[in-house]
Each structure stands twice: as structure tokens, then as C-alpha cells.
PDB file of C-alpha atoms in Angstrom:
ATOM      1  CA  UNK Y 856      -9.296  24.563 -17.053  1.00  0.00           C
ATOM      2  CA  UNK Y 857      -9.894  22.557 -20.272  1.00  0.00           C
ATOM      3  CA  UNK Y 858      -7.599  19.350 -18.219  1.00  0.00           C
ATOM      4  CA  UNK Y 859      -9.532  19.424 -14.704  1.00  0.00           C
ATOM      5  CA  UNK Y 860      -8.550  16.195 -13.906  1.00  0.00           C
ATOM      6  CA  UNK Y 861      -4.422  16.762 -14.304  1.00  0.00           C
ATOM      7  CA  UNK Y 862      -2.745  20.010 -12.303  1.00  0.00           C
ATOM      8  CA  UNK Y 863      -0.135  20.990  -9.673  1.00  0.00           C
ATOM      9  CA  UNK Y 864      -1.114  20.859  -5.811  1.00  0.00           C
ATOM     10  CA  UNK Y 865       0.815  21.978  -2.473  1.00  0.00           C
ATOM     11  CA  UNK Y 866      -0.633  20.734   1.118  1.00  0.00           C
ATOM     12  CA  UNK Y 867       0.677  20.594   4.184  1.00  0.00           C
ATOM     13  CA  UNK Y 868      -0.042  18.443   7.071  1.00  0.00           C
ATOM     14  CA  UNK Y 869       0.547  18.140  10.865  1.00  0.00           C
ATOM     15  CA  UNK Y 870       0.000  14.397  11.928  1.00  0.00           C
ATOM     16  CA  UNK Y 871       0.452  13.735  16.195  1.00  0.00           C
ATOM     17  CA  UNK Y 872      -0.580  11.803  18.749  1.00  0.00           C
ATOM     18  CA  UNK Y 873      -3.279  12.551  21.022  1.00  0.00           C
ATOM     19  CA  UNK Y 874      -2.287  10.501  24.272  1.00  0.00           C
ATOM     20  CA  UNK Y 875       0.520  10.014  25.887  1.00  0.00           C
ATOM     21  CA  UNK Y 876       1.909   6.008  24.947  1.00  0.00           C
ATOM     22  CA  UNK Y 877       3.310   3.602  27.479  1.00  0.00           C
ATOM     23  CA  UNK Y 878       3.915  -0.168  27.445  1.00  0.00           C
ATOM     24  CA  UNK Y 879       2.927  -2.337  30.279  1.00  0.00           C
ATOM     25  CA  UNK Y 880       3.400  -6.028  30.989  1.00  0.00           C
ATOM     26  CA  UNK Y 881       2.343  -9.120  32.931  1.00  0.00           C
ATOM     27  CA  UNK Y 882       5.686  -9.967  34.054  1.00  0.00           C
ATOM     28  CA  UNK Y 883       8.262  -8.350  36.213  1.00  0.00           C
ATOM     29  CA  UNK Y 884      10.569  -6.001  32.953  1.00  0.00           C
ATOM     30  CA  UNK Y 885      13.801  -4.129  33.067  1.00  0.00           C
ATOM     31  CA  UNK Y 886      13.603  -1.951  30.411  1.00  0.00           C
ATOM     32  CA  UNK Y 887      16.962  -0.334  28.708  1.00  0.00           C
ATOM     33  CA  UNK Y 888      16.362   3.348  27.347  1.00  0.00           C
ATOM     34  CA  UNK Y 889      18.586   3.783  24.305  1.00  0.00           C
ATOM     35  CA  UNK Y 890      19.236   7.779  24.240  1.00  0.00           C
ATOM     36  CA  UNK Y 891      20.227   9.409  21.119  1.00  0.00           C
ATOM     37  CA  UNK Y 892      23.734  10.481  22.895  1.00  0.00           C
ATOM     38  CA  UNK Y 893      24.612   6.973  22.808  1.00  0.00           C
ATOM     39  CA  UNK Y 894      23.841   6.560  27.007  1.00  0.00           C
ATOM     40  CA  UNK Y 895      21.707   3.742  28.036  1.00  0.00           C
ATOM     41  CA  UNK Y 896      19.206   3.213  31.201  1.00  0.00           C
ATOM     42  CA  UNK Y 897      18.289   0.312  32.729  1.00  0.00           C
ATOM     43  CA  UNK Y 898      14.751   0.591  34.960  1.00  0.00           C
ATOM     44  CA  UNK Y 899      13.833  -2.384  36.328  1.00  0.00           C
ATOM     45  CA  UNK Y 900       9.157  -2.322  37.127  1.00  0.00           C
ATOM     46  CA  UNK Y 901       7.142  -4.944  38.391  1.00  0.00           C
ATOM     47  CA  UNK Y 902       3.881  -6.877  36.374  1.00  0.00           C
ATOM     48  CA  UNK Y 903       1.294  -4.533  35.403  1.00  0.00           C
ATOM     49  CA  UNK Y 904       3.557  -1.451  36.716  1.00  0.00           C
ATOM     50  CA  UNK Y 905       3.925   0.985  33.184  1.00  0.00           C
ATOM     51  CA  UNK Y 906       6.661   2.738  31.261  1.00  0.00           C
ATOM     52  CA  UNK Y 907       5.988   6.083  30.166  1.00  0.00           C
ATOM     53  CA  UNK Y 908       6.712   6.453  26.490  1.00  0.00           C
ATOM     54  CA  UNK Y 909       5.654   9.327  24.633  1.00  0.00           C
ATOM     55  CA  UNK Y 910       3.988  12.585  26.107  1.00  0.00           C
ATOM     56  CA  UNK Y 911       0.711  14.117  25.047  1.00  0.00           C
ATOM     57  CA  UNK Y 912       1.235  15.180  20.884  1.00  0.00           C
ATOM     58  CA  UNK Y 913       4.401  12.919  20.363  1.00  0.00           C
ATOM     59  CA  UNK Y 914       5.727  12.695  18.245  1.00  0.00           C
ATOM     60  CA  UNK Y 915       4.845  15.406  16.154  1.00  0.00           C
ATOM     61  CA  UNK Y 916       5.170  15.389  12.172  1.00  0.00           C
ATOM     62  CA  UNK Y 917       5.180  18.244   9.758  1.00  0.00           C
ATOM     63  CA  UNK Y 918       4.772  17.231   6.217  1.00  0.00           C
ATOM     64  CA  UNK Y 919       5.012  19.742   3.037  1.00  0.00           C
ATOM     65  CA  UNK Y 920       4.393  18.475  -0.283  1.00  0.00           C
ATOM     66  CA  UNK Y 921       4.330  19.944  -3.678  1.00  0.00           C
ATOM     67  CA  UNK Y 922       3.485  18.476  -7.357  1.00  0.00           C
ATOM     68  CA  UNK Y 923       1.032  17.448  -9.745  1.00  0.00           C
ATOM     69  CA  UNK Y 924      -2.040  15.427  -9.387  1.00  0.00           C
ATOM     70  CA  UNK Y 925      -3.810  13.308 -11.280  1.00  0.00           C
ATOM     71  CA  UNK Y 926      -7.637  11.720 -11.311  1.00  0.00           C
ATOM     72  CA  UNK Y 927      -6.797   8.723 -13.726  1.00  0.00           C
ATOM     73  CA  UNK Y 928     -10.134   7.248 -13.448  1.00  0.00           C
ATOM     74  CA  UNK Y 929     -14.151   8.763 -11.600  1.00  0.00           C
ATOM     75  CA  UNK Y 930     -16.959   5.925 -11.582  1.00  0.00           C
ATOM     76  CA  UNK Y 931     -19.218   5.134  -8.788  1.00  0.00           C
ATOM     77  CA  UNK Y 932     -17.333   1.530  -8.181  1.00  0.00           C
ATOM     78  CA  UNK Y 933     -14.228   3.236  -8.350  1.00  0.00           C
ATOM     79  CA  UNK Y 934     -12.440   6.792  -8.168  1.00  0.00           C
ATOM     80  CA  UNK Y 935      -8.828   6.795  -8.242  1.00  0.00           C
ATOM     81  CA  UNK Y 936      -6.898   9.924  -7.202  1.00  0.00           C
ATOM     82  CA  UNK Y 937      -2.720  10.010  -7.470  1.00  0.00           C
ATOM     83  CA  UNK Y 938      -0.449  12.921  -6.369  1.00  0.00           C
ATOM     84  CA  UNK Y 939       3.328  13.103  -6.629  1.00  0.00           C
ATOM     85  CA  UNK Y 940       5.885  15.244  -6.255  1.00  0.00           C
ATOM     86  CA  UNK Y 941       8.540  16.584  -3.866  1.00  0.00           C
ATOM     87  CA  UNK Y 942       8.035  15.900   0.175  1.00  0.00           C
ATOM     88  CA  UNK Y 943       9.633  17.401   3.298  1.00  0.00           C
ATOM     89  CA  UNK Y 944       9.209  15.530   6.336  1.00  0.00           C
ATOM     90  CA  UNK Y 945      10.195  17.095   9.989  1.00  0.00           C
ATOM     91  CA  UNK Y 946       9.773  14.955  12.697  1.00  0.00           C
ATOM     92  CA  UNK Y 947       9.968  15.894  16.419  1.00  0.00           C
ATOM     93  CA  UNK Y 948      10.261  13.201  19.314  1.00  0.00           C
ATOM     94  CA  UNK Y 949       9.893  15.528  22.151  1.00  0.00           C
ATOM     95  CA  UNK Y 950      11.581  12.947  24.161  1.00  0.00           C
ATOM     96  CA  UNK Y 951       9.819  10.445  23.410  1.00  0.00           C
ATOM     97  CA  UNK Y 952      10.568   6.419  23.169  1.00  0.00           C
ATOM     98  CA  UNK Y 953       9.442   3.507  20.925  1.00  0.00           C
ATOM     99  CA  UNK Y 954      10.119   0.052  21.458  1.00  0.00           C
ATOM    100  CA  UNK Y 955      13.031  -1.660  19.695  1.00  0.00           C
ATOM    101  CA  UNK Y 956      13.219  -5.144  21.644  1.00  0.00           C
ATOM    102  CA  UNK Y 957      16.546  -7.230  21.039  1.00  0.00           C
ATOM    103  CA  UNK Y 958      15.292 -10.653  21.244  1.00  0.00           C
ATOM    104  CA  UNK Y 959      19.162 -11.565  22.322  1.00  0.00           C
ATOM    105  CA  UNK Y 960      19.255  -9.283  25.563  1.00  0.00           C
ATOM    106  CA  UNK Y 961      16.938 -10.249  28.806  1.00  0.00           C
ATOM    107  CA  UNK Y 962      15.817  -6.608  28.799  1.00  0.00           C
ATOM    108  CA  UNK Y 963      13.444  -4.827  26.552  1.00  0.00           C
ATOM    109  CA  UNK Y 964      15.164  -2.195  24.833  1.00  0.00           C
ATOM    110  CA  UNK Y 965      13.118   1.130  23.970  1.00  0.00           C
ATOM    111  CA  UNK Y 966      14.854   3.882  21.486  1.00  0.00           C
ATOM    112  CA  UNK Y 967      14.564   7.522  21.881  1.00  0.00           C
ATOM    113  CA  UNK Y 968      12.617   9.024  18.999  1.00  0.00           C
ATOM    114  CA  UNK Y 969      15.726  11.443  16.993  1.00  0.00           C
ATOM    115  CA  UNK Y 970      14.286  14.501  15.657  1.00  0.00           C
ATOM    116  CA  UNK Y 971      14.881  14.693  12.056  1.00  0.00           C
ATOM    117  CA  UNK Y 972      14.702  15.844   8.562  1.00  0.00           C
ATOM    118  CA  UNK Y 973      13.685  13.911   5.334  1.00  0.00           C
ATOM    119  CA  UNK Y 974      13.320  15.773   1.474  1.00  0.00           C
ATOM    120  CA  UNK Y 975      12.495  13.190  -1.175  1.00  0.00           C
ATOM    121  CA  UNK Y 976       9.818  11.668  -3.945  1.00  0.00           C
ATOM    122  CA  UNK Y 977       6.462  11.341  -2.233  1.00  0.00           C
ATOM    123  CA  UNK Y 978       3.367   9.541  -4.235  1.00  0.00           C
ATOM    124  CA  UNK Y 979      -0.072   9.602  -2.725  1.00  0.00           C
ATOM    125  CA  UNK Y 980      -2.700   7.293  -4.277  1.00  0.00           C
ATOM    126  CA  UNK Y 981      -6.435   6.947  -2.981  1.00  0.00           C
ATOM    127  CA  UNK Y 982      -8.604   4.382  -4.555  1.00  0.00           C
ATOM    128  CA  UNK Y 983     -12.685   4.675  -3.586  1.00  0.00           C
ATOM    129  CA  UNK Y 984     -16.426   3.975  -4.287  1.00  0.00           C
ATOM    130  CA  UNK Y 985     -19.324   2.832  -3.614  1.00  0.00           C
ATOM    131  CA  UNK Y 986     -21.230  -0.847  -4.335  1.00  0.00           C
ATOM    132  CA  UNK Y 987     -24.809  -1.194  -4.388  1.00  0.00           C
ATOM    133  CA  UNK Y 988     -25.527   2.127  -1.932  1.00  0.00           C
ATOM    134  CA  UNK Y 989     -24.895   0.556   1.348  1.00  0.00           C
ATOM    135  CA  UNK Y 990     -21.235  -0.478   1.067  1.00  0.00           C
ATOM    136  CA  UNK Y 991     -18.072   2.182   0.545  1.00  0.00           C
ATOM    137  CA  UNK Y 992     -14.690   1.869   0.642  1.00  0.00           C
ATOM    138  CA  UNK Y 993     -11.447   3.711   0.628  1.00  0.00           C
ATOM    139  CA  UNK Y 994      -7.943   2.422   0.271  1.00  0.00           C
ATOM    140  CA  UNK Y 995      -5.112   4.562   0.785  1.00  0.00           C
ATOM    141  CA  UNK Y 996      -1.300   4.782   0.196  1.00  0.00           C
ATOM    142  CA  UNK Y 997       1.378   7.257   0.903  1.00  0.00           C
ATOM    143  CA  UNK Y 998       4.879   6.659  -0.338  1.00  0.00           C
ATOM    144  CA  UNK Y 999       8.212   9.056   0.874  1.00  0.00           C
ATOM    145  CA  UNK Y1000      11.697   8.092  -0.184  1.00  0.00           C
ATOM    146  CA  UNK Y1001      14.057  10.523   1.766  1.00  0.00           C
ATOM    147  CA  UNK Y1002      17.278  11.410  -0.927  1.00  0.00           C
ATOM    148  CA  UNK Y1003      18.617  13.669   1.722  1.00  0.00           C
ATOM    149  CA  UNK Y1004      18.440  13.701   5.724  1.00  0.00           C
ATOM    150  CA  UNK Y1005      19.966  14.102   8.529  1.00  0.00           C
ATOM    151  CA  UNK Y1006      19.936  11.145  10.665  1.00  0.00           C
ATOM    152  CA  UNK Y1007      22.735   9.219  11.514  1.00  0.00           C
ATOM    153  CA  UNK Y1008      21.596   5.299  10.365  1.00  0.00           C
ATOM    154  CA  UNK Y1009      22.468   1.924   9.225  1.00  0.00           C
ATOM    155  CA  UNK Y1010      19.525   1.854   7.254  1.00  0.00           C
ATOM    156  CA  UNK Y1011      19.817   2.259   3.702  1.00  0.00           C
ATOM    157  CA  UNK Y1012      17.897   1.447  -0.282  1.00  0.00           C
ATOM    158  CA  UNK Y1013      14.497   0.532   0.768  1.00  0.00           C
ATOM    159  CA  UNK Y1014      14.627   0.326   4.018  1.00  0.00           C
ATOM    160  CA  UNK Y1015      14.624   4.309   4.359  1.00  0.00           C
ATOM    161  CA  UNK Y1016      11.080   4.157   2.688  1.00  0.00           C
ATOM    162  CA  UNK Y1017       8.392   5.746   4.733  1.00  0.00           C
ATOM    163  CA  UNK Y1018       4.995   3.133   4.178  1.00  0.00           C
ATOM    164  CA  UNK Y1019       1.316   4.567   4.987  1.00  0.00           C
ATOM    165  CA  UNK Y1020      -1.574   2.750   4.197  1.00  0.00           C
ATOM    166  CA  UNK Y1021      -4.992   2.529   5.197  1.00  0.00           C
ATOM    167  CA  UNK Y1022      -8.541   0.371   4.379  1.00  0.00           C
ATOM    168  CA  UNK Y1023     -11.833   1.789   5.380  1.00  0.00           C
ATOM    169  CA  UNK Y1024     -14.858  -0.155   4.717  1.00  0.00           C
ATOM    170  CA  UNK Y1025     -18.265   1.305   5.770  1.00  0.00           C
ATOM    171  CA  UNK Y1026     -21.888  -0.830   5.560  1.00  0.00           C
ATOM    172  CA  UNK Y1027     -24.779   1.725   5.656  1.00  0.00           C
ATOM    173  CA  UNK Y1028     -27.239   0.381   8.239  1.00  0.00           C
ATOM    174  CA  UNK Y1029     -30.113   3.175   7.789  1.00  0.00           C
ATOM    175  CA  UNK Y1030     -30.389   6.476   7.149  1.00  0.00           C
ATOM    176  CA  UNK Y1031     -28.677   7.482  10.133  1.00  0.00           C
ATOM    177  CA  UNK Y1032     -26.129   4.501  11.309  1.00  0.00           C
ATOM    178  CA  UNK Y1033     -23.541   3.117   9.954  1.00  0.00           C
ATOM    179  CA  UNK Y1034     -20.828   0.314  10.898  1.00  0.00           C
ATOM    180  CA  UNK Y1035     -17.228   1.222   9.890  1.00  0.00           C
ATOM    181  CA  UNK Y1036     -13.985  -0.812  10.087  1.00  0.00           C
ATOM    182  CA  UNK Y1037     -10.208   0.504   9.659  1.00  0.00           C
ATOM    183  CA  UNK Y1038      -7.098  -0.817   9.118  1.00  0.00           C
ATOM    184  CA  UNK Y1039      -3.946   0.935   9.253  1.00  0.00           C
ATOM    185  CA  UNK Y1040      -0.374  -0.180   8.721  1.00  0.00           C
ATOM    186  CA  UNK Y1041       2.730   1.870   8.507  1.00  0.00           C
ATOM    187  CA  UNK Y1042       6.446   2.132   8.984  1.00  0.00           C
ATOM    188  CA  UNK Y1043       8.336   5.306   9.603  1.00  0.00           C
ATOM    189  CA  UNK Y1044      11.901   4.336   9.973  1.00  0.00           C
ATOM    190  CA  UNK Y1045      12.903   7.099  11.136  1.00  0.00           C
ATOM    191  CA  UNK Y1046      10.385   6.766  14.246  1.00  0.00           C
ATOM    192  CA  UNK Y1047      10.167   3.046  14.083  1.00  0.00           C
ATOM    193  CA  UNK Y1048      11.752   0.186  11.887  1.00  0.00           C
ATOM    194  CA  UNK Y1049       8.803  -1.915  12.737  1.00  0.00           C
ATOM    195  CA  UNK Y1050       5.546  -2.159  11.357  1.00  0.00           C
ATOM    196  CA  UNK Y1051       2.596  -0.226  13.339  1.00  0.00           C
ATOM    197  CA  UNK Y1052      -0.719  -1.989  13.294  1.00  0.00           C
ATOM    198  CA  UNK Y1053      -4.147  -0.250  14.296  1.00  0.00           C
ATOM    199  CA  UNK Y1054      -7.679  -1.801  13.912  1.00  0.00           C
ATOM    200  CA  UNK Y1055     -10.589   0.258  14.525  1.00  0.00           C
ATOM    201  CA  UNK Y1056     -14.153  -0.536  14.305  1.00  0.00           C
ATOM    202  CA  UNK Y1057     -16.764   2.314  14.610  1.00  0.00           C
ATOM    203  CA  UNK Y1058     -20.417   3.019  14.961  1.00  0.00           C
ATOM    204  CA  UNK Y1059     -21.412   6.033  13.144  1.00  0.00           C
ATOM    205  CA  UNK Y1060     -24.807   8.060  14.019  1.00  0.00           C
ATOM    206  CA  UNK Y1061     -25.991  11.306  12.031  1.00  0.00           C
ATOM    207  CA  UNK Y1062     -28.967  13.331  12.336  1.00  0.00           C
ATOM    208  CA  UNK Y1063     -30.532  16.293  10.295  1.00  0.00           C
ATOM    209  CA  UNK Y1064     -31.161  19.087  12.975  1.00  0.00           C
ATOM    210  CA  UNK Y1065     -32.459  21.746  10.295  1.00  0.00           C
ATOM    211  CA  UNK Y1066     -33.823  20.011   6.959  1.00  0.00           C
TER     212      UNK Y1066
END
């Protein structure tokens, strides 16, 4: 009690997908499924026909962490928050697919999604605040380096890092709007080696029903 800002934590999350993904494209595709088993599919659609991907809530994600936190610094401009500690990551593709294009081959090559297992170091850092009332932001970072796991890969060093970030900027319009952009960029390599983009811009309305 006498260090509030310093202590240990445990969380754990469950991170999905709502909708079901698919790619779709303005030209006649063959596609090539690479399975896990090592088997391949070609399936050959025409322009604007679409390839099924991933099914409602895939891929699915546990995460368990546990460690100590820290709140290194709490002003109105900024609040910084860290966490770090020891991460399990389960990941289940539910036969799902991601692409993995080979710019060498004529086809478009999409990889099944492996179900796997990742313990490592995790660090979580949030940075926030707020600049004169009408403008916020929050930038946030998660870190996991898998020691042990149970894929079978190539990758190795860095390139097994799991990368999360995330900006959110809000302008407060009124009392009761506000205009929010997001910005998300990660890579799972263990889902996908490439980076995954995702802008979102939102319109935010609130209203007081009992004062």
C-alpha cells in the first residue's frame, strides 16, 4: 500500500474476430491453399468472385499474463503505464487462411493458420492524456517474445516477436460528440509474417438519460 504505483498483476484476454474474412479481386485468381500437412490446392475464381478465409471468431487468441506493473509517470499531458512479465499465448486457426502471396508464382498463395503455443517475456506500455480539454490521446504497445513453442518455422531472433500497437486520437466536439481516429499495426508471426494495417475513424455520441 505505501508503493501504489509499483505491484504484481495477472490478466487474461480473449482477442477474435467478429466476421468471417475473405479476399476478393478485380481480375480472374487461382489461388493455392497451403495446408499445414504440407498438401496444396489450387482454385481457380473469376473477377469479383471471393475466397472464403476465416470463419466467424477466427482465429481465436487466448493470452495469460503475469508480473509486475509499473505507473512511471501520472500528469494530465501524460500518464504512462508499463507491465511486464511472463506471457502464454494459444492461438487457434479453426481452419482458417491468411494470405502469404509469392510474388515469383502466377497464383496467390494463402497459408492455413497452425494452431499453436507461445510462453515468453511480454511488456505492455500505454502512454495517455489529455491537451487543452478537447484533444486525448492514447498510444499503445504490446511486446511477446516466445522462448518456447511449438510450431514448426524458419523464423527465428526477432522475427518470432509478436508487435501490437495502436494510436487513438479523439477531438471533443461538444458535450455529447466526439470525432475519433485509430490506427493499428501488428504482426503475429505465428498467424501472419506480414504487417496488418487497420484505420478507423469514428463518430462518438453520448447522452445523460438520468442526471
Amino acid at each position: 500500500p505505501g508503493i501504489p504505483w509499483f505491484g504484481p498483476f495477472a490478466s487474461l484476454m480473449l482477442k477474435t474476430s467478429l466476421f468471417p474474412g475473405y479476399d476478393v479481386r478485380a481480375a480472374d485468381t487461382t489461388y493455392r491453399r497451403l495446408y499445414v500437412s504440407g498438401q496444396t490446392e489450387d482454385v481457380s475464381l473469376l473477377a469479383q468472385e471471393r475466397l472464403d478465409l476465416t470463419d466467424y471468431f477466427a482465429p481465436t487468441q487466448l493470452r495469460q499474463s503475469a508480473g509486475v506493473f509499473a505507473d512511471i509517470f501520472d500528469r494530465k499531458l501524460i500518464k504512462l503505464q508499463t507491465r511486464t512479465g511472463v506471457g502464454a499465448w494459444e492461438i487457434f486457426g479453426r481452419d482458417g487462411f491468411v494470405l502469404a502471396d509469392d510474388g515469383a508464382t502466377p497464383e496467390v498463395e494463402v497459408k492455413q493458420i497452425e494452431d499453436s503455443v507461445q510462453l515468453g517475456w511480454e511488456l505492455n506500455a500505454v502512454a495517455e492524456g489529455t491537451w487543452k480539454e478537447y484533444v486525448t490521446y492514447k498510444l499503445k504497445a504490446n511486446l511477446m517474445y516466445p522462448f518456447v513453442h511449438n510450431t514448426d518455422t524458419e523464423l527465428e531472433g526477432m522475427d518470432l516477436m509478436n508487435i501490437e500497437t495502436e494510436l487513438l486520437v479523439g477531438f471533443k466536439l461538444s458535450e455529447w460528440a466526439s470525432l475519433d481516429y485509430s490506427l493499428k499495426l501488428a504482426k503475429v508471426p505465428f498467424v501472419s509474417e506480414e504487417w496488418q494495417i487497420q484505420n478507423g475513424l469514428m463518430l462518438t455520441l453520448t447522452a445523460n438519460i438520468v442526471e
